[in-house]
Amino acid sequence: MFSLFDFHSHILPQMDDGSRSSEQSIAMLRAAAEQGVSVVAATPHFYPHREAPAAFLERRARSEEVLREAMAGESGLPRVVIGAEVYAFEGMSDCDDLPRLTLAGGDALLVEMPMTAWSDRLLDELAQIHAKQGLTPVVAHLDRYIHRFNARRTVARLANLPVFIQVNGTFFTERATRRLALDLLCDNRIHLLGSDCHDMEKRSPNLGEAARIIAEKADPSWVSWIYQNSVEMLPAGM
């Protein structure tokens, strides 16, 4: 079994439209562990137009405490690291609170792009996040946009920016998108993998199946490469 890193999940209880309870969170973590996931990034939605960063961070801390207490009574669960899925907004590169929203306090910032066409100005914000604050933007679930935009053109635009690309496991498990997913991976256009899990029903942990398909249809080394990319997104020593 491969060692996997789930770079995008909504397992923190009662934070957003993800897990509704600590019991559900534990069930999700158990399912992830059974699939070979050793690390899960908890990345609850942060919408800057709805909530101040301080209020979000306070809610996140309370939710994390609840989850850690529930995990204390369990064994064999993946390690959980805390971050956020930050909805892109104009001027975000000048936001002093961005470093508090990164994964585990490191340099990686998971960014959710809008479902509308991405302007050059918005893409420049991604570059400026790196230039001004030294952070590495990670474009969340790129596969969510492939039916709205020209996928290869979008990826080509991102290739010129200091960003990493995360896709969801379903990009590989769904037959309609599998070929494109494998092609982009083998072109080094996909760097990180996440389940984007929200529950145990409709959007459950699924990285085990995605890893199996990557290993069989491409090469097992790609699974290890994605894992190593993920680990390198964490601060040194974690």
PDB file of C-alpha atoms in Angstrom:
ATOM      1  CA  MET A   1       0.000   0.000   0.000  1.00  0.00           C
ATOM      2  CA  PHE A   2       1.226   3.493  -0.854  1.00  0.00           C
ATOM      3  CA  SER A   3       1.776   6.204   1.723  1.00  0.00           C
ATOM      4  CA  LEU A   4      -0.564   9.048   0.780  1.00  0.00           C
ATOM      5  CA  PHE A   5      -0.987  12.681   1.782  1.00  0.00           C
ATOM      6  CA  ASP A   6      -4.495  14.136   1.499  1.00  0.00           C
ATOM      7  CA  PHE A   7      -3.730  17.764   0.733  1.00  0.00           C
ATOM      8  CA  HIS A   8      -7.343  19.011   0.744  1.00  0.00           C
ATOM      9  CA  SER A   9     -10.119  17.977   3.105  1.00  0.00           C
ATOM     10  CA  HIS A  10     -13.013  19.327   5.134  1.00  0.00           C
ATOM     11  CA  ILE A  11     -12.712  17.123   8.187  1.00  0.00           C
ATOM     12  CA  LEU A  12     -12.784  19.798  10.904  1.00  0.00           C
ATOM     13  CA  PRO A  13     -16.194  19.419  12.576  1.00  0.00           C
ATOM     14  CA  GLN A  14     -18.818  22.139  12.143  1.00  0.00           C
ATOM     15  CA  MET A  15     -16.471  24.517  10.340  1.00  0.00           C
ATOM     16  CA  ASP A  16     -18.086  24.694   6.908  1.00  0.00           C
ATOM     17  CA  ASP A  17     -20.101  22.429   4.606  1.00  0.00           C
ATOM     18  CA  GLY A  18     -17.871  19.490   5.553  1.00  0.00           C
ATOM     19  CA  SER A  19     -17.972  17.292   8.652  1.00  0.00           C
ATOM     20  CA  ARG A  20     -20.951  17.935  10.883  1.00  0.00           C
ATOM     21  CA  SER A  21     -19.545  16.299  14.030  1.00  0.00           C
ATOM     22  CA  SER A  22     -16.391  14.880  15.590  1.00  0.00           C
ATOM     23  CA  GLU A  23     -17.864  11.400  15.091  1.00  0.00           C
ATOM     24  CA  GLN A  24     -18.142  12.011  11.359  1.00  0.00           C
ATOM     25  CA  SER A  25     -14.614  13.408  11.286  1.00  0.00           C
ATOM     26  CA  ILE A  26     -13.252  10.286  12.980  1.00  0.00           C
ATOM     27  CA  ALA A  27     -15.108   8.077  10.493  1.00  0.00           C
ATOM     28  CA  MET A  28     -13.533  10.027   7.629  1.00  0.00           C
ATOM     29  CA  LEU A  29     -10.080   9.706   9.153  1.00  0.00           C
ATOM     30  CA  ARG A  30     -10.547   5.964   9.657  1.00  0.00           C
ATOM     31  CA  ALA A  31     -11.555   5.569   6.016  1.00  0.00           C
ATOM     32  CA  ALA A  32      -8.533   7.597   4.908  1.00  0.00           C
ATOM     33  CA  ALA A  33      -6.200   5.462   7.043  1.00  0.00           C
ATOM     34  CA  GLU A  34      -7.576   2.278   5.505  1.00  0.00           C
ATOM     35  CA  GLN A  35      -6.629   3.650   2.086  1.00  0.00           C
ATOM     36  CA  GLY A  36      -3.040   4.350   3.084  1.00  0.00           C
ATOM     37  CA  VAL A  37      -3.340   8.042   3.950  1.00  0.00           C
ATOM     38  CA  SER A  38      -0.774   8.982   6.599  1.00  0.00           C
ATOM     39  CA  VAL A  39      -1.300  12.768   6.618  1.00  0.00           C
ATOM     40  CA  VAL A  40      -4.494  14.781   6.155  1.00  0.00           C
ATOM     41  CA  ALA A  41      -4.544  18.521   5.621  1.00  0.00           C
ATOM     42  CA  ALA A  42      -7.644  20.017   7.241  1.00  0.00           C
ATOM     43  CA  THR A  43      -8.468  22.943   4.962  1.00  0.00           C
ATOM     44  CA  PRO A  44     -11.800  24.551   5.894  1.00  0.00           C
ATOM     45  CA  HIS A  45     -13.250  27.212   3.618  1.00  0.00           C
ATOM     46  CA  PHE A  46     -12.311  30.803   4.359  1.00  0.00           C
ATOM     47  CA  TYR A  47     -14.460  33.351   2.546  1.00  0.00           C
ATOM     48  CA  PRO A  48     -13.047  36.851   3.118  1.00  0.00           C
ATOM     49  CA  HIS A  49     -16.312  38.504   2.060  1.00  0.00           C
ATOM     50  CA  ARG A  50     -18.202  36.649   4.800  1.00  0.00           C
ATOM     51  CA  GLU A  51     -15.880  36.594   7.795  1.00  0.00           C
ATOM     52  CA  ALA A  52     -12.879  38.418   9.225  1.00  0.00           C
ATOM     53  CA  PRO A  53      -9.686  36.372   9.448  1.00  0.00           C
ATOM     54  CA  ALA A  54      -9.593  36.670  13.250  1.00  0.00           C
ATOM     55  CA  ALA A  55     -13.097  35.244  13.592  1.00  0.00           C
ATOM     56  CA  PHE A  56     -12.293  32.383  11.217  1.00  0.00           C
ATOM     57  CA  LEU A  57      -9.089  31.524  13.054  1.00  0.00           C
ATOM     58  CA  GLU A  58     -10.891  31.506  16.388  1.00  0.00           C
ATOM     59  CA  ARG A  59     -13.569  29.137  15.043  1.00  0.00           C
ATOM     60  CA  ARG A  60     -10.897  26.937  13.496  1.00  0.00           C
ATOM     61  CA  ALA A  61      -8.986  26.679  16.764  1.00  0.00           C
ATOM     62  CA  ARG A  62     -12.116  25.570  18.616  1.00  0.00           C
ATOM     63  CA  SER A  63     -12.943  22.998  15.950  1.00  0.00           C
ATOM     64  CA  GLU A  64      -9.394  21.664  15.939  1.00  0.00           C
ATOM     65  CA  GLU A  65      -9.526  21.249  19.726  1.00  0.00           C
ATOM     66  CA  VAL A  66     -12.719  19.207  19.437  1.00  0.00           C
ATOM     67  CA  LEU A  67     -11.166  16.994  16.777  1.00  0.00           C
ATOM     68  CA  ARG A  68      -7.902  16.496  18.679  1.00  0.00           C
ATOM     69  CA  GLU A  69      -9.852  15.429  21.770  1.00  0.00           C
ATOM     70  CA  ALA A  70     -11.798  12.887  19.698  1.00  0.00           C
ATOM     71  CA  MET A  71      -8.614  11.604  18.068  1.00  0.00           C
ATOM     72  CA  ALA A  72      -6.980  11.082  21.462  1.00  0.00           C
ATOM     73  CA  GLY A  73      -9.234   8.080  22.038  1.00  0.00           C
ATOM     74  CA  GLU A  74      -8.315   6.476  18.715  1.00  0.00           C
ATOM     75  CA  SER A  75      -5.275   4.734  17.270  1.00  0.00           C
ATOM     76  CA  GLY A  76      -3.961   4.330  13.754  1.00  0.00           C
ATOM     77  CA  LEU A  77      -5.412   7.566  12.412  1.00  0.00           C
ATOM     78  CA  PRO A  78      -3.563   9.814   9.960  1.00  0.00           C
ATOM     79  CA  ARG A  79      -1.704  12.831  11.276  1.00  0.00           C
ATOM     80  CA  VAL A  80      -3.761  15.998  10.844  1.00  0.00           C
ATOM     81  CA  VAL A  81      -2.187  19.309   9.858  1.00  0.00           C
ATOM     82  CA  ILE A  82      -4.189  22.514   9.804  1.00  0.00           C
ATOM     83  CA  GLY A  83      -4.637  25.025   7.008  1.00  0.00           C
ATOM     84  CA  ALA A  84      -7.420  26.697   5.072  1.00  0.00           C
ATOM     85  CA  GLU A  85      -8.942  26.888   1.606  1.00  0.00           C
ATOM     86  CA  VAL A  86      -8.851  30.609   0.932  1.00  0.00           C
ATOM     87  CA  TYR A  87     -11.231  31.992  -1.669  1.00  0.00           C
ATOM     88  CA  ALA A  88      -9.301  34.241  -4.058  1.00  0.00           C
ATOM     89  CA  PHE A  89      -9.978  37.936  -3.724  1.00  0.00           C
ATOM     90  CA  GLU A  90      -8.625  41.134  -5.204  1.00  0.00           C
ATOM     91  CA  GLY A  91      -5.804  42.548  -3.137  1.00  0.00           C
ATOM     92  CA  MET A  92      -5.138  39.296  -1.308  1.00  0.00           C
ATOM     93  CA  SER A  93      -1.403  39.620  -1.931  1.00  0.00           C
ATOM     94  CA  ASP A  94      -1.449  42.626   0.424  1.00  0.00           C
ATOM     95  CA  CYS A  95      -3.419  40.865   3.155  1.00  0.00           C
ATOM     96  CA  ASP A  96      -1.339  40.708   6.330  1.00  0.00           C
ATOM     97  CA  ASP A  97      -3.305  37.707   7.590  1.00  0.00           C
ATOM     98  CA  LEU A  98      -2.371  35.335   4.749  1.00  0.00           C
ATOM     99  CA  PRO A  99       0.551  33.725   6.631  1.00  0.00           C
ATOM    100  CA  ARG A 100      -1.900  32.706   9.375  1.00  0.00           C
ATOM    101  CA  LEU A 101      -3.945  30.772   6.797  1.00  0.00           C
ATOM    102  CA  THR A 102      -1.134  28.675   5.342  1.00  0.00           C
ATOM    103  CA  LEU A 103      -0.736  24.948   5.848  1.00  0.00           C
ATOM    104  CA  ALA A 104       0.766  24.270   9.291  1.00  0.00           C
ATOM    105  CA  GLY A 105       2.147  27.797   9.398  1.00  0.00           C
ATOM    106  CA  GLY A 106       4.470  27.120   6.461  1.00  0.00           C
ATOM    107  CA  ASP A 107       4.632  28.684   3.019  1.00  0.00           C
ATOM    108  CA  ALA A 108       1.848  26.785   1.209  1.00  0.00           C
ATOM    109  CA  LEU A 109      -1.452  28.618   0.796  1.00  0.00           C
ATOM    110  CA  LEU A 110      -4.381  26.667  -0.684  1.00  0.00           C
ATOM    111  CA  VAL A 111      -6.355  29.041  -2.918  1.00  0.00           C
ATOM    112  CA  GLU A 112      -9.833  28.419  -4.299  1.00  0.00           C
ATOM    113  CA  MET A 113     -10.271  30.175  -7.622  1.00  0.00           C
ATOM    114  CA  PRO A 114     -13.661  31.490  -8.815  1.00  0.00           C
ATOM    115  CA  MET A 115     -15.922  29.580 -11.171  1.00  0.00           C
ATOM    116  CA  THR A 116     -15.861  32.535 -13.548  1.00  0.00           C
ATOM    117  CA  ALA A 117     -13.134  33.123 -16.132  1.00  0.00           C
ATOM    118  CA  TRP A 118      -9.823  33.994 -14.501  1.00  0.00           C
ATOM    119  CA  SER A 119      -8.597  37.453 -15.397  1.00  0.00           C
ATOM    120  CA  ASP A 120      -4.933  38.305 -15.888  1.00  0.00           C
ATOM    121  CA  ARG A 121      -5.298  40.569 -12.867  1.00  0.00           C
ATOM    122  CA  LEU A 122      -6.414  37.677 -10.660  1.00  0.00           C
ATOM    123  CA  LEU A 123      -3.618  35.435 -11.894  1.00  0.00           C
ATOM    124  CA  ASP A 124      -1.172  38.234 -11.162  1.00  0.00           C
ATOM    125  CA  GLU A 125      -2.426  38.206  -7.569  1.00  0.00           C
ATOM    126  CA  LEU A 126      -1.114  34.644  -7.317  1.00  0.00           C
ATOM    127  CA  ALA A 127       2.301  35.773  -8.507  1.00  0.00           C
ATOM    128  CA  GLN A 128       2.266  38.705  -6.103  1.00  0.00           C
ATOM    129  CA  ILE A 129       1.445  36.460  -3.142  1.00  0.00           C
ATOM    130  CA  HIS A 130       4.789  34.823  -3.780  1.00  0.00           C
ATOM    131  CA  ALA A 131       6.659  38.033  -4.608  1.00  0.00           C
ATOM    132  CA  LYS A 132       5.391  40.114  -1.693  1.00  0.00           C
ATOM    133  CA  GLN A 133       4.933  37.542   1.049  1.00  0.00           C
ATOM    134  CA  GLY A 134       7.159  34.641   0.048  1.00  0.00           C
ATOM    135  CA  LEU A 135       4.218  32.244   0.099  1.00  0.00           C
ATOM    136  CA  THR A 136       3.525  29.472  -2.413  1.00  0.00           C
ATOM    137  CA  PRO A 137      -0.031  29.535  -3.765  1.00  0.00           C
ATOM    138  CA  VAL A 138      -1.562  26.103  -4.341  1.00  0.00           C
ATOM    139  CA  VAL A 139      -4.467  26.222  -6.785  1.00  0.00           C
ATOM    140  CA  ALA A 140      -7.159  24.022  -5.265  1.00  0.00           C
ATOM    141  CA  HIS A 141      -9.029  21.325  -7.229  1.00  0.00           C
ATOM    142  CA  LEU A 142      -8.067  22.461 -10.721  1.00  0.00           C
ATOM    143  CA  ASP A 143     -10.249  19.648 -12.084  1.00  0.00           C
ATOM    144  CA  ARG A 144     -13.350  21.503 -10.879  1.00  0.00           C
ATOM    145  CA  TYR A 145     -12.818  24.049 -13.654  1.00  0.00           C
ATOM    146  CA  ILE A 146     -12.088  21.834 -16.648  1.00  0.00           C
ATOM    147  CA  HIS A 147     -15.671  21.801 -17.904  1.00  0.00           C
ATOM    148  CA  ARG A 148     -15.855  25.605 -17.703  1.00  0.00           C
ATOM    149  CA  PHE A 149     -12.512  26.529 -19.230  1.00  0.00           C
ATOM    150  CA  ASN A 150     -10.110  25.136 -21.786  1.00  0.00           C
ATOM    151  CA  ALA A 151      -8.183  22.849 -19.436  1.00  0.00           C
ATOM    152  CA  ARG A 152      -4.852  22.840 -21.239  1.00  0.00           C
ATOM    153  CA  ARG A 153      -4.865  26.593 -21.789  1.00  0.00           C
ATOM    154  CA  THR A 154      -5.616  27.176 -18.123  1.00  0.00           C
ATOM    155  CA  VAL A 155      -2.803  24.858 -17.059  1.00  0.00           C
ATOM    156  CA  ALA A 156      -0.428  26.553 -19.494  1.00  0.00           C
ATOM    157  CA  ARG A 157      -1.207  29.960 -17.963  1.00  0.00           C
ATOM    158  CA  LEU A 158      -0.504  28.610 -14.494  1.00  0.00           C
ATOM    159  CA  ALA A 159       2.766  27.023 -15.624  1.00  0.00           C
ATOM    160  CA  ASN A 160       4.311  30.488 -15.863  1.00  0.00           C
ATOM    161  CA  LEU A 161       3.420  31.339 -12.281  1.00  0.00           C
ATOM    162  CA  PRO A 162       5.065  30.353  -8.958  1.00  0.00           C
ATOM    163  CA  VAL A 163       2.179  28.047  -8.039  1.00  0.00           C
ATOM    164  CA  PHE A 164       1.503  24.389  -7.373  1.00  0.00           C
ATOM    165  CA  ILE A 165      -1.595  22.606  -8.679  1.00  0.00           C
ATOM    166  CA  GLN A 166      -3.780  20.321  -6.561  1.00  0.00           C
ATOM    167  CA  VAL A 167      -6.450  18.087  -8.049  1.00  0.00           C
ATOM    168  CA  ASN A 168      -9.069  15.885  -6.447  1.00  0.00           C
ATOM    169  CA  GLY A 169      -9.001  12.111  -6.451  1.00  0.00           C
ATOM    170  CA  THR A 170     -12.141  12.026  -8.592  1.00  0.00           C
ATOM    171  CA  PHE A 171     -10.152  13.522 -11.472  1.00  0.00           C
ATOM    172  CA  PHE A 172      -8.497  10.100 -11.767  1.00  0.00           C
ATOM    173  CA  THR A 173     -11.327   7.836 -10.622  1.00  0.00           C
ATOM    174  CA  GLU A 174     -13.953   9.186 -13.039  1.00  0.00           C
ATOM    175  CA  ARG A 175     -13.611   7.691 -16.508  1.00  0.00           C
ATOM    176  CA  ALA A 176     -14.659  10.899 -18.254  1.00  0.00           C
ATOM    177  CA  THR A 177     -11.632  12.806 -16.934  1.00  0.00           C
ATOM    178  CA  ARG A 178      -9.085  10.046 -16.272  1.00  0.00           C
ATOM    179  CA  ARG A 179      -7.173  10.350 -19.540  1.00  0.00           C
ATOM    180  CA  LEU A 180      -6.745  14.104 -19.159  1.00  0.00           C
ATOM    181  CA  ALA A 181      -5.711  13.690 -15.522  1.00  0.00           C
ATOM    182  CA  LEU A 182      -3.035  11.141 -16.402  1.00  0.00           C
ATOM    183  CA  ASP A 183      -1.759  13.250 -19.292  1.00  0.00           C
ATOM    184  CA  LEU A 184      -1.426  16.340 -17.102  1.00  0.00           C
ATOM    185  CA  LEU A 185       0.279  14.346 -14.358  1.00  0.00           C
ATOM    186  CA  CYS A 186       2.817  12.872 -16.750  1.00  0.00           C
ATOM    187  CA  ASP A 187       3.491  16.388 -18.065  1.00  0.00           C
ATOM    188  CA  ASN A 188       4.352  17.502 -14.504  1.00  0.00           C
ATOM    189  CA  ARG A 189       1.308  19.794 -14.470  1.00  0.00           C
ATOM    190  CA  ILE A 190      -0.285  18.205 -11.393  1.00  0.00           C
ATOM    191  CA  HIS A 191       1.681  18.358  -8.157  1.00  0.00           C
ATOM    192  CA  LEU A 192      -0.619  17.530  -5.239  1.00  0.00           C
ATOM    193  CA  LEU A 193      -3.595  15.258  -4.615  1.00  0.00           C
ATOM    194  CA  GLY A 194      -6.529  15.745  -2.261  1.00  0.00           C
ATOM    195  CA  SER A 195      -9.827  14.027  -1.615  1.00  0.00           C
ATOM    196  CA  ASP A 196     -11.735  17.258  -0.913  1.00  0.00           C
ATOM    197  CA  CYS A 197     -13.801  14.980   1.310  1.00  0.00           C
ATOM    198  CA  HIS A 198     -16.786  16.504   3.101  1.00  0.00           C
ATOM    199  CA  ASP A 199     -18.589  13.476   4.530  1.00  0.00           C
ATOM    200  CA  MET A 200     -18.880   9.694   4.326  1.00  0.00           C
ATOM    201  CA  GLU A 201     -21.680   9.612   1.785  1.00  0.00           C
ATOM    202  CA  LYS A 202     -21.435  11.775  -1.323  1.00  0.00           C
ATOM    203  CA  ARG A 203     -17.903  13.171  -0.910  1.00  0.00           C
ATOM    204  CA  SER A 204     -15.969  10.599   1.068  1.00  0.00           C
ATOM    205  CA  PRO A 205     -12.193   9.934   1.252  1.00  0.00           C
ATOM    206  CA  ASN A 206     -11.063   8.384  -2.051  1.00  0.00           C
ATOM    207  CA  LEU A 207      -7.308   8.690  -2.461  1.00  0.00           C
ATOM    208  CA  GLY A 208      -6.701   4.949  -2.303  1.00  0.00           C
ATOM    209  CA  GLU A 209      -8.540   4.334  -5.559  1.00  0.00           C
ATOM    210  CA  ALA A 210      -6.928   7.366  -7.217  1.00  0.00           C
ATOM    211  CA  ALA A 211      -3.466   6.119  -6.251  1.00  0.00           C
ATOM    212  CA  ARG A 212      -4.238   2.649  -7.603  1.00  0.00           C
ATOM    213  CA  ILE A 213      -5.262   4.084 -10.977  1.00  0.00           C
ATOM    214  CA  ILE A 214      -2.174   6.299 -11.175  1.00  0.00           C
ATOM    215  CA  ALA A 215       0.079   3.339 -10.397  1.00  0.00           C
ATOM    216  CA  GLU A 216      -1.611   1.046 -12.929  1.00  0.00           C
ATOM    217  CA  LYS A 217      -2.189   3.508 -15.772  1.00  0.00           C
ATOM    218  CA  ALA A 218       0.970   5.620 -15.409  1.00  0.00           C
ATOM    219  CA  ASP A 219       3.649   4.427 -12.976  1.00  0.00           C
ATOM    220  CA  PRO A 220       3.866   3.837  -9.199  1.00  0.00           C
ATOM    221  CA  SER A 221       6.670   6.399  -8.988  1.00  0.00           C
ATOM    222  CA  TRP A 222       4.141   9.158  -9.680  1.00  0.00           C
ATOM    223  CA  VAL A 223       2.308   8.296  -6.451  1.00  0.00           C
ATOM    224  CA  SER A 224       5.531   8.621  -4.490  1.00  0.00           C
ATOM    225  CA  TRP A 225       6.366  11.867  -6.311  1.00  0.00           C
ATOM    226  CA  ILE A 226       3.041  13.423  -5.337  1.00  0.00           C
ATOM    227  CA  TYR A 227       3.536  12.329  -1.734  1.00  0.00           C
ATOM    228  CA  GLN A 228       7.010  13.866  -1.625  1.00  0.00           C
ATOM    229  CA  ASN A 229       5.705  17.123  -3.106  1.00  0.00           C
ATOM    230  CA  SER A 230       3.104  17.241  -0.349  1.00  0.00           C
ATOM    231  CA  VAL A 231       5.588  16.592   2.444  1.00  0.00           C
ATOM    232  CA  GLU A 232       7.826  19.363   1.114  1.00  0.00           C
ATOM    233  CA  MET A 233       4.937  21.806   1.485  1.00  0.00           C
ATOM    234  CA  LEU A 234       5.146  21.419   5.265  1.00  0.00           C
ATOM    235  CA  PRO A 235       7.521  23.470   7.408  1.00  0.00           C
ATOM    236  CA  ALA A 236      10.888  21.843   8.025  1.00  0.00           C
ATOM    237  CA  GLY A 237      10.815  19.339  10.821  1.00  0.00           C
ATOM    238  CA  MET A 238       7.111  18.462  10.586  1.00  0.00           C
TER     239      MET A 238
END
